[in-house]
Every structure is written in C-alpha cells, then in structure tokens.
CSV table of C-alpha atoms and ligand atoms in Angstrom, one decimal:
chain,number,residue,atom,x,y,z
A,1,UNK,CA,24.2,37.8,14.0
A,2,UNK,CA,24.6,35.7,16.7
A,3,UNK,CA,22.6,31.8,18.0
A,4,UNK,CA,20.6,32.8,20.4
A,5,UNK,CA,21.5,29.6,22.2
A,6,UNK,CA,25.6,29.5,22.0
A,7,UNK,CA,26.5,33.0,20.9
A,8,UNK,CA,28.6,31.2,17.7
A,9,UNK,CA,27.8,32.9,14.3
A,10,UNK,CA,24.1,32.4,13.3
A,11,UNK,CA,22.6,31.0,9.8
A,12,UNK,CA,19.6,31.8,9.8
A,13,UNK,CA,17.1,34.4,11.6
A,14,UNK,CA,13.5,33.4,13.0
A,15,UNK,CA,11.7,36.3,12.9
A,16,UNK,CA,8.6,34.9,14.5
A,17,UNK,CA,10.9,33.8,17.7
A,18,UNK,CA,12.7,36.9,17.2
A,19,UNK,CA,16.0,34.9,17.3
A,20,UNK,CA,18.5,34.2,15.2
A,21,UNK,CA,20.2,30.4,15.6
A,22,UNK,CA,23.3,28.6,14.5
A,23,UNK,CA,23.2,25.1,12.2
A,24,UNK,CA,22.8,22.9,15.1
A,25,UNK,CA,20.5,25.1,17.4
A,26,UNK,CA,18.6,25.4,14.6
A,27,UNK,CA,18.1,22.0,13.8
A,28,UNK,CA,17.5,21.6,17.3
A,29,UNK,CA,14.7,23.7,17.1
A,30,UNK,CA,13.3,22.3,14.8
A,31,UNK,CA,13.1,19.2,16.3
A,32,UNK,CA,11.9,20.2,19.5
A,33,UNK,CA,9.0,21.7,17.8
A,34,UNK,CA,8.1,18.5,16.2
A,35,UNK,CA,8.3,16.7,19.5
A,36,UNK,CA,6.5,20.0,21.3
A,37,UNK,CA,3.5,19.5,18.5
A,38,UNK,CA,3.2,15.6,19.0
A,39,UNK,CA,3.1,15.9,22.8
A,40,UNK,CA,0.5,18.9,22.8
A,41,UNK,CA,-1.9,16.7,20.4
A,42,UNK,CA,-1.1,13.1,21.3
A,43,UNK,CA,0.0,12.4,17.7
A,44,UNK,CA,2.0,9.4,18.7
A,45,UNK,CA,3.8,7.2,21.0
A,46,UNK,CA,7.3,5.8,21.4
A,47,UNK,CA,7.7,2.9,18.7
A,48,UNK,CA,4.6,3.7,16.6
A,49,UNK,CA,4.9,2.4,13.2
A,50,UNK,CA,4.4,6.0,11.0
A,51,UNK,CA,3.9,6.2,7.3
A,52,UNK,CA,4.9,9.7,6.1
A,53,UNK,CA,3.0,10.8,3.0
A,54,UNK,CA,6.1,11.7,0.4
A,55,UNK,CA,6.1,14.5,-2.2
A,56,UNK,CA,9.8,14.5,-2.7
A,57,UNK,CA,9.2,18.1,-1.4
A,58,UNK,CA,10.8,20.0,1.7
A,59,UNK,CA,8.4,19.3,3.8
A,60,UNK,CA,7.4,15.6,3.6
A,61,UNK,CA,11.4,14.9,3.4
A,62,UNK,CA,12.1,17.2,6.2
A,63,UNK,CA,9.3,15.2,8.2
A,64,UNK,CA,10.7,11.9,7.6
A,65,UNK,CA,13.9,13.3,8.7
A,66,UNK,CA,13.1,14.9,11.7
A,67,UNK,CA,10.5,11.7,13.1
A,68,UNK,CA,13.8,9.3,12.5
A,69,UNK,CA,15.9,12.0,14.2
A,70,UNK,CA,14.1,12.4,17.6
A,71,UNK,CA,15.3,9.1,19.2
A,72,UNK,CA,11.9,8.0,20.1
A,73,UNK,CA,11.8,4.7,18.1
A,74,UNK,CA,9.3,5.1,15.4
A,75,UNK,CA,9.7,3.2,12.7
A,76,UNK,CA,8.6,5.5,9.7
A,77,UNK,CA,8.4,4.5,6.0
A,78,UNK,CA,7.5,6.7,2.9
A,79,UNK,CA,4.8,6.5,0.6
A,80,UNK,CA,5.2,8.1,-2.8
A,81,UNK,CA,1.9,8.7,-5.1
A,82,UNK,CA,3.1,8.8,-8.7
A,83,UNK,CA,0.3,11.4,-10.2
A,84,UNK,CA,1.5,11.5,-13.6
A,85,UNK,CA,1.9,15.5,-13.6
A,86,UNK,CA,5.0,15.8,-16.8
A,87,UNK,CA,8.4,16.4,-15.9
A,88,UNK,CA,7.3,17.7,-12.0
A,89,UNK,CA,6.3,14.3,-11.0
A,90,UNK,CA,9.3,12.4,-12.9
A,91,UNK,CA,11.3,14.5,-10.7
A,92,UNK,CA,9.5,14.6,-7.8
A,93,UNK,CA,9.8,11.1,-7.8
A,94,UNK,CA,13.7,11.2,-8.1
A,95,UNK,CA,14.0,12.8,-5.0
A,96,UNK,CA,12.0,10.4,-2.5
A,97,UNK,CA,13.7,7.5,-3.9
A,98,UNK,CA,17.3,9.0,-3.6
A,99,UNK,CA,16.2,10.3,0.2
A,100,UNK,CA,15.4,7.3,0.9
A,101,UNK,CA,18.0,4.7,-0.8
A,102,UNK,CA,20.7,7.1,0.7
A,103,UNK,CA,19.6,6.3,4.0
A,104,UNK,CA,18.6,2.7,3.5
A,105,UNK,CA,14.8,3.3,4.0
A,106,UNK,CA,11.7,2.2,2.9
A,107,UNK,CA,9.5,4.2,0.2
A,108,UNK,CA,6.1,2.3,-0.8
A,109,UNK,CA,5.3,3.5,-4.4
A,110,UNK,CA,1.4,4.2,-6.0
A,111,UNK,CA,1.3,4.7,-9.6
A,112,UNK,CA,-1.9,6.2,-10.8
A,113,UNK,CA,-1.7,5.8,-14.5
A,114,UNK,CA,-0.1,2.2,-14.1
A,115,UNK,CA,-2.2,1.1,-11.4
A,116,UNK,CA,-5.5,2.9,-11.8
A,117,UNK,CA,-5.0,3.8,-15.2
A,118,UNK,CA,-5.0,7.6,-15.4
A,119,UNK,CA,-3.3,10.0,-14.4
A,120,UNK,CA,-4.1,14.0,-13.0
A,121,UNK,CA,-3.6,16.2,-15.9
A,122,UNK,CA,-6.0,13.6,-18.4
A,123,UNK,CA,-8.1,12.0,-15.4
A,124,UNK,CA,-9.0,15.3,-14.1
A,125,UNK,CA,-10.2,16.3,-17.4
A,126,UNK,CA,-12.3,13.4,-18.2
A,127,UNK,CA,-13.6,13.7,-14.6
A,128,UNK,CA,-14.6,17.3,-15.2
A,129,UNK,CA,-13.1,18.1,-11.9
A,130,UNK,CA,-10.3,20.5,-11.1
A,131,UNK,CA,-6.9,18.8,-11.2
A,132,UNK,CA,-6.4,19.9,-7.3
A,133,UNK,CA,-9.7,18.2,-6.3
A,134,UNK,CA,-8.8,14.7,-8.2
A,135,UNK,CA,-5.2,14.8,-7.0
A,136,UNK,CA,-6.4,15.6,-3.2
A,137,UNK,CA,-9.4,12.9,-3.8
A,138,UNK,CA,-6.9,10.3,-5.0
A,139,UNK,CA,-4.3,11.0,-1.8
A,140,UNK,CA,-6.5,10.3,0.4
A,141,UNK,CA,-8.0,7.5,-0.5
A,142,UNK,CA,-5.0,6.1,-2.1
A,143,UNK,CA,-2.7,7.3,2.0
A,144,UNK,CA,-5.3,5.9,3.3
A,145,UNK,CA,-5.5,2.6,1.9
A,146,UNK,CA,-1.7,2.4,2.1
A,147,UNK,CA,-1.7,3.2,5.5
A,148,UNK,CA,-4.8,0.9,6.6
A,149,UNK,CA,-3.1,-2.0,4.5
A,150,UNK,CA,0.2,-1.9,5.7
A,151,UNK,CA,-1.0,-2.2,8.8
A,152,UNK,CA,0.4,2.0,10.2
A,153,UNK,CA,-0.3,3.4,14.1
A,154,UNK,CA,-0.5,6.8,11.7
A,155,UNK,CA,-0.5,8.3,8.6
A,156,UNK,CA,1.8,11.7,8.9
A,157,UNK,CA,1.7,14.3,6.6
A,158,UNK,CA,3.8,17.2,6.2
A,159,UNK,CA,1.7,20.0,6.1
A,160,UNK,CA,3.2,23.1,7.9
A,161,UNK,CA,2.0,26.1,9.4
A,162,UNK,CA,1.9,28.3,7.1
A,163,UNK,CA,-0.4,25.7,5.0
A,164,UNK,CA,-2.9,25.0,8.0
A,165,UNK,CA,-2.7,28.6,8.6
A,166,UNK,CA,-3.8,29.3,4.9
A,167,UNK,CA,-6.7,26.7,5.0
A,168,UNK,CA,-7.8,28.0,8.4
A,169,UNK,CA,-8.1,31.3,6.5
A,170,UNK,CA,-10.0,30.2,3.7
A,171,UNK,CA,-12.5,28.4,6.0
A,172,UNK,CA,-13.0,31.5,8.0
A,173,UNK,CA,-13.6,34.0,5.1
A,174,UNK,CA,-16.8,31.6,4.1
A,175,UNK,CA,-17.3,30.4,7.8
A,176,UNK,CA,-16.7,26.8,6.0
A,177,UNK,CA,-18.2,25.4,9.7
A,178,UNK,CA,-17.7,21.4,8.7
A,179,UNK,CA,-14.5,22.1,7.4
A,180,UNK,CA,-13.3,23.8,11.0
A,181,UNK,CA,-14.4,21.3,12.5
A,182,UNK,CA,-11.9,18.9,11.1
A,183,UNK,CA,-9.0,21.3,11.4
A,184,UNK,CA,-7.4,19.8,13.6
A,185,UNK,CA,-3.5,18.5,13.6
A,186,UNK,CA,-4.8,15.2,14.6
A,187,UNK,CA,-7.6,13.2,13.4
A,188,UNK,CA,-8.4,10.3,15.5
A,189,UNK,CA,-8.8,6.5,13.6
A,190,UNK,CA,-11.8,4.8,13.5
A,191,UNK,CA,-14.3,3.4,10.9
A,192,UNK,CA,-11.3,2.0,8.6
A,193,UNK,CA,-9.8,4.9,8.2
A,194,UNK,CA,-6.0,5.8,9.8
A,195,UNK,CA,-4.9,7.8,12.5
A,196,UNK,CA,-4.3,11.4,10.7
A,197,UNK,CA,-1.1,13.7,12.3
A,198,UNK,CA,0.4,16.8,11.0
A,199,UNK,CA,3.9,17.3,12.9
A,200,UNK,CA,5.2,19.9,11.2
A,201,UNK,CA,2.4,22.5,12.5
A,202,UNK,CA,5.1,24.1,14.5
A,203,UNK,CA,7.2,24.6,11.7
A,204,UNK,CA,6.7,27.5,9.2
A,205,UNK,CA,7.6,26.6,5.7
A,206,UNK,CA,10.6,28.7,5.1
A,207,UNK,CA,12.4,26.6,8.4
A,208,UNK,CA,11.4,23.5,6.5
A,209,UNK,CA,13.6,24.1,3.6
A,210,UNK,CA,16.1,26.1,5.9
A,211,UNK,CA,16.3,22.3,7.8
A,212,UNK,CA,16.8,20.1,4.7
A,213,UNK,CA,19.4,22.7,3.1
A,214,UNK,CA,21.5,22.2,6.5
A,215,UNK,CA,20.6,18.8,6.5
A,216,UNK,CA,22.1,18.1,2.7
A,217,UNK,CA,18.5,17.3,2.0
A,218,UNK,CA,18.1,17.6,-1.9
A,219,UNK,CA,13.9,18.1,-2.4
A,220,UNK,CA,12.0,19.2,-4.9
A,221,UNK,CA,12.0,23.2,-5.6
A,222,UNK,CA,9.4,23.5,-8.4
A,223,UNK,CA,6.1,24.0,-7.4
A,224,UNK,CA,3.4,21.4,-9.6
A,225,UNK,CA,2.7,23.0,-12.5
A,226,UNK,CA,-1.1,22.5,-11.7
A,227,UNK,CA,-1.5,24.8,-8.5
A,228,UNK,CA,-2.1,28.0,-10.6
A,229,UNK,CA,-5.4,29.2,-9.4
A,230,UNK,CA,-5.3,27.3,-7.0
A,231,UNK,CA,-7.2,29.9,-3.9
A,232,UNK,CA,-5.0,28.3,-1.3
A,233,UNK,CA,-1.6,30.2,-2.6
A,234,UNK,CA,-3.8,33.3,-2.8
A,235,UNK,CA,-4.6,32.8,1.2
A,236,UNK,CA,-0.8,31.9,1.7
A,237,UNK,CA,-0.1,35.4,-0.2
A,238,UNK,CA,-2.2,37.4,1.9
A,239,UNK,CA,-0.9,35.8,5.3
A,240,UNK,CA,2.4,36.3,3.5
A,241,UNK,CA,2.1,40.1,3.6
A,242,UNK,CA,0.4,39.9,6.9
A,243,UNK,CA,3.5,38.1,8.7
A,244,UNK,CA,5.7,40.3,6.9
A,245,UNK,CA,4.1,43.5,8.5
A,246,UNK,CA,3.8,41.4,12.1
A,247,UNK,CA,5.8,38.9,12.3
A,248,UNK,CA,4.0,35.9,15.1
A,249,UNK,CA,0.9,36.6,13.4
A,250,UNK,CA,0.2,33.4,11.3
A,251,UNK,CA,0.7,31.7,14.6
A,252,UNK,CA,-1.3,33.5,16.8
A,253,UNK,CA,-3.8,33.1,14.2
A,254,UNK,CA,-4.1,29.2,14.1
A,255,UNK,CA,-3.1,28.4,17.6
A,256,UNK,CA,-5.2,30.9,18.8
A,257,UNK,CA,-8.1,29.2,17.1
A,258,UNK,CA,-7.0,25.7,18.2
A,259,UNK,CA,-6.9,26.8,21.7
A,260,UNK,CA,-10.3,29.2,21.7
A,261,UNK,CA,-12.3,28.6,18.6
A,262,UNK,CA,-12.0,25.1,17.4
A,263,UNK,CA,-14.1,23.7,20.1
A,264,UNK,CA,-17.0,26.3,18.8
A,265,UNK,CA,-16.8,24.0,15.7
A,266,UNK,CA,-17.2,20.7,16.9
A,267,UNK,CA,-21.0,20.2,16.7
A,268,UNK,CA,-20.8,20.7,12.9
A,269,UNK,CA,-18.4,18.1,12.4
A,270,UNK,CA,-20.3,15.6,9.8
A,271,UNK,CA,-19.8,11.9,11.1
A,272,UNK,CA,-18.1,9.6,8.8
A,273,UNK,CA,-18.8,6.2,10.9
A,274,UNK,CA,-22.2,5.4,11.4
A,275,UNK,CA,-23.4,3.8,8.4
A,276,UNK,CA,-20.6,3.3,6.5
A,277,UNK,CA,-20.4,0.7,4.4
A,278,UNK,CA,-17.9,-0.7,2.4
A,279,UNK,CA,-17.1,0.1,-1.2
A,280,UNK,CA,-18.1,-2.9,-3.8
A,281,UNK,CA,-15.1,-1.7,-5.8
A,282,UNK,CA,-12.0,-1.7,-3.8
A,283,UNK,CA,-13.2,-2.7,0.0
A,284,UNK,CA,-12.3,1.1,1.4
A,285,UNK,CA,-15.1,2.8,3.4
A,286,UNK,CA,-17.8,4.5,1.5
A,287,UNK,CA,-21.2,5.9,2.3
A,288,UNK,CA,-22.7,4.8,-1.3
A,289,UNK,CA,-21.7,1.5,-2.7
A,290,UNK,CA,-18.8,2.9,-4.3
A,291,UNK,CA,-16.2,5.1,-2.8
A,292,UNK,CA,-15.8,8.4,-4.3
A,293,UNK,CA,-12.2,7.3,-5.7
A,294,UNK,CA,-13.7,4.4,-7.5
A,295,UNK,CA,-16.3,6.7,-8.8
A,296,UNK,CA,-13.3,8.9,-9.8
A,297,UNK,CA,-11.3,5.9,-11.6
A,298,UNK,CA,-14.5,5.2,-13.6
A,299,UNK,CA,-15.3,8.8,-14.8
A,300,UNK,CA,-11.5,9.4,-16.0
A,301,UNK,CA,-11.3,6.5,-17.5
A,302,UNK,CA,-13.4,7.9,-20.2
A,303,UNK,CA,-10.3,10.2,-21.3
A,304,UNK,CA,-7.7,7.1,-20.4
A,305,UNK,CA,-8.9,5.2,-23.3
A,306,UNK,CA,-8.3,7.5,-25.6
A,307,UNK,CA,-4.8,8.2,-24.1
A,308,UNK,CA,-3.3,5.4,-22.8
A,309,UNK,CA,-3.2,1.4,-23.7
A,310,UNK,CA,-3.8,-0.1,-20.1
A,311,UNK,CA,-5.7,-2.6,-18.8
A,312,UNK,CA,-9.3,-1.5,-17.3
A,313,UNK,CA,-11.0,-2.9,-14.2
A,314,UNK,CA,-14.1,-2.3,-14.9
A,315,UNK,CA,-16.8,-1.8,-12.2
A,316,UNK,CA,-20.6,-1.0,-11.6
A,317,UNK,CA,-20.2,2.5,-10.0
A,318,UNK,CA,-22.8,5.9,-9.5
A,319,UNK,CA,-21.5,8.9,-10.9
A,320,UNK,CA,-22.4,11.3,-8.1
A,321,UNK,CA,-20.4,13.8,-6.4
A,322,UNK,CA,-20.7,12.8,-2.8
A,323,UNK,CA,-17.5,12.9,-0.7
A,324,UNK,CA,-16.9,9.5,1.1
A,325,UNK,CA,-14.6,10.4,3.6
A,326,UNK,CA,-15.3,14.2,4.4
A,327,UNK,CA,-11.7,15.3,4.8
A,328,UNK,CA,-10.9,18.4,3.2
A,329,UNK,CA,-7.4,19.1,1.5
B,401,Q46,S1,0.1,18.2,-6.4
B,401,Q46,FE1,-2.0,17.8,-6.7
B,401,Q46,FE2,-0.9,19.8,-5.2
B,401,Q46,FE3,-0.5,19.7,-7.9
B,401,Q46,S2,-2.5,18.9,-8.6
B,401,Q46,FE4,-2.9,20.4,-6.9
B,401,Q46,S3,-3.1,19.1,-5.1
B,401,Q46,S4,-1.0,21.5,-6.7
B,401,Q46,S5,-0.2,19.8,-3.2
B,402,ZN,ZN1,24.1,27.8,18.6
B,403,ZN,ZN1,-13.6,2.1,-3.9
C-alpha cells in the first residue's frame, strides 16, 4: 500500500478517493478539504475571529486543529458546554482542556448545572423532553450566546459528512421541507444570531479520528451514554451499509443535493428575523417573550430543586413548545 501522492508506505486507505495516503499526505488532505469546503461556501475570511464549538470529541478537536493549521490567520478559540451527563461529560471535559492548555489556547467554559442550574440527564426529565432535544436546545442557545457575546466573525462546528449526510437522510425520508431548507454548511448572521459554518463537510468521520491519531490528538472515544435511540445513529447505520456496498455514495448523496436540490427547498425556509423580539429573561432573540432556553431553564428547574442546592433565578416565562431560533440539530 502505497501514498498516492509520494509513493512512501501508506497509513491509511480512503476508499471514497480510492487512494491510499501516507501521514503527511494525509494530513494534507485533510486540510485541503477544509480549505476546499470554506472557499466553495464562503465560510470565512483570512483573520476571522472563529469560535469552534468543543465536545472534547474527534471532530471538534480535529477542527480546531486543522482551522489553526491552514496558515490563514484565524484566530479560533474553544467553547466547552459542561452538560452534566456522569462520567462522559467529566471526561469529555478533560480532553478540551488538555487540547487546549497543551497548545496554549483558549477554551471558554458553560456549566449547565452551575450556571443554569440543571443539568441533561435530570433537566431533561423535569422538562419532559428527550435528553437529545434539551441538550441540542441548550447548545444552541448557549454557542450562540457565546459566540454573539464574545464578539465571533463565526461560530464553527464540527459536524462531518457522514453527520450532515445522516440528517439530510432523515429529512428526506419525511420530506422534513423546513428542515432542508436550513441544510446548509453555512448559515448566514443576522437578527442576533452568529454566523453558522460546518468545515468539516468534506471530511468523513473515520478521517477525523484517522487526523487526530496522527496528530497525537487524545479525544474522547465513548459515545454519550444518552444517544441510544437516538434515529440519527440509525440513519448513520443505514448510510453505513450503503457506503460500504458503494463506496462515494454518502457524498454523492449530500453534495448532490447541495448542488441540485437544496435550492428546491428554499421557499420553505421559516424566517427567524422579522419580528423577533428579545427575550425578557436573558436578552437572546426570541419570537415569544421568553426564549425557548429560558422556557427550558424554568421547566427543569422543577426536578433541580429536588436534586441539587443551587441558587435559582427565577423568571416570568410561558411554558409552550415553540422553537425560537428554528435550527435543527
Ligand atoms: S451529547 Fe447531547 Fe449528543 Fe448526548 S444528549 Fe444527545 S445531543 S447524544 S451529540
Ligand atoms: Zn505521501
Ligand atoms: Zn432567554
């Protein structure tokens, strides 16, 4: 097995490229992916300030890696969200800080259950809401609000093909119209809410953690403990099998609808600007007088003080379902 680019002994083989690649033509690859994905969607320019959205998984470490590697001066800082979930988050946390410190960069840290006083597992339960809904609600606003703060060109996330693929196919199979809509590796600013960029849609997620092993990258291997049931890793199954029969497939499936579908799409997109107003809680955009995330903070709360002794901001909020920001996971 031999690089495709230098003929020296290969590490790894890329089926969908047909190609096999040393350690630094892969890593090369990689990176020229990145920079292929940011130039195709106008994700960002030369000296943006980025704030990468950190799991302490492969692919959010691999994303701040690979934007600091490219030479093109952006200045990129971490975010980690501290949801409370056991041992996974105690150790998911472990790893963005030690990425980070090793490299002498800087990792912004939420804490749910000290700052908003609950936490996944017992907020979603008081919330009566699946734990993936609350945890996806909570990113967002709580990325968002980072992002808007802190004053980011872009909020980067390190969703990878095969994810984007998966949700593509779960919005096809119910013809989820709004959701298309939205599908898109970039989501423009506007009406308070960040720039949105997913650089890593090049990038399938077995080269992810193929790039941090080469790059002495220690991430988090567990999956969360909460994602069982979850439909998305069915959809990732099924492409799984799919690719494995044809291997280019899960790409020709989501570019192909970038490039000839997406477009179809774009008169169901629901508008989040006009008429938003601002949420008497926390000052984020909301369509109602309370953002959904407030509304979320006040409905787990009901569990929180029967499970933990923190302090409670209490706030006037409706308790209805209505998304505020229209961004699904
Ligand atoms: S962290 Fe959160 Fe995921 Fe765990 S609770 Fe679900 S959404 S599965 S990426
Ligand atoms: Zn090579
Ligand atoms: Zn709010």
């Amino acid at each position: 097995m031999k690089c495709r680019v230098c003929r020296h002994p290969a590490v790894i083989d890329v089926r969908r490229h047909n190609a096999n690649f040393c350690e630094e033509h892969f890593v090369k690859l990689c990176r020229d992916q990145v920079v292929k994905a940011i130039k195709a969607f106008d994700m960002l320019s030369p000296g943006d300030r980025v704030l990468v959205a950190v799991s302490g998984g492969k692919d959010s470490l691999a994303l701040w890696d690979i934007l600091l590697g490219l030479g093109l001066g952006y200045e990129v800082d971490g975010l980690y969200l501290g949801l409370g979930i056991g041992e996974y988050s105690e150790a998911s946390g472990r790893h963005a800080r030690k990425f980070a410190s090793d490299r002498g960069l800087r990792l912004l840290e939420v804490d749910l259950r000290s700052e908003h006083g609950f936490d996944i597992p017992n907020g979603s339960r008081a919330a009566k809401r699946p734990p993936c809904s609350s945890c996806g609600l909570s990113k967002r606003h709580l990325f968002d609000q980072a992002a808007r703060d802190g004053d980011y060109d872009a909020l980067a996330t390190g969703h990878n093909l095969d994810d984007e693929a998966a949700v593509l196919f779960g919005n096809v199979l119910r013809w989820e119209g709004e959701y298309l809509a939205r599908q898109m590796p970039v989501l423009p600013a506007g009406n308070g809410f960040p720039r949105k960029v997913k650089p890593l849609v090049r990038l399938g997620e077995r080269e992810t953690a193929a790039y941090c092993v080469l790059r002495g990258i220690d991430y988090q291997v567990e999956e969360c403990p909460m994602a069982e049931g979850n439909r998305h890793l069915g959809y990732k199954a099924a492409l799984n099998a799919v690719e494995a029969q044809s291997p280019g497939t899960r790409h020709a499936f989501y570019f192909g609808f970038l490039d000839r579908a997406a477009d179809l799409f774009r008169g169901q997109m629901v508008e989040v600007g006009p008429g938003l107003g601002t949420c008497a809680s926390c000052g984020s955009p909301a369509n109602g007088e309370v953002c959904a995330f407030c509304r979320l903070v006040e409905r787990a709360s009901g569990e929180r003080e029967h499970t933990h002794d923190v302090a409670v901001r209490r706030v006037p909020v409706r308790l209805g379902s209505r998304r505020d920001d229209g961004v699904p996971e």
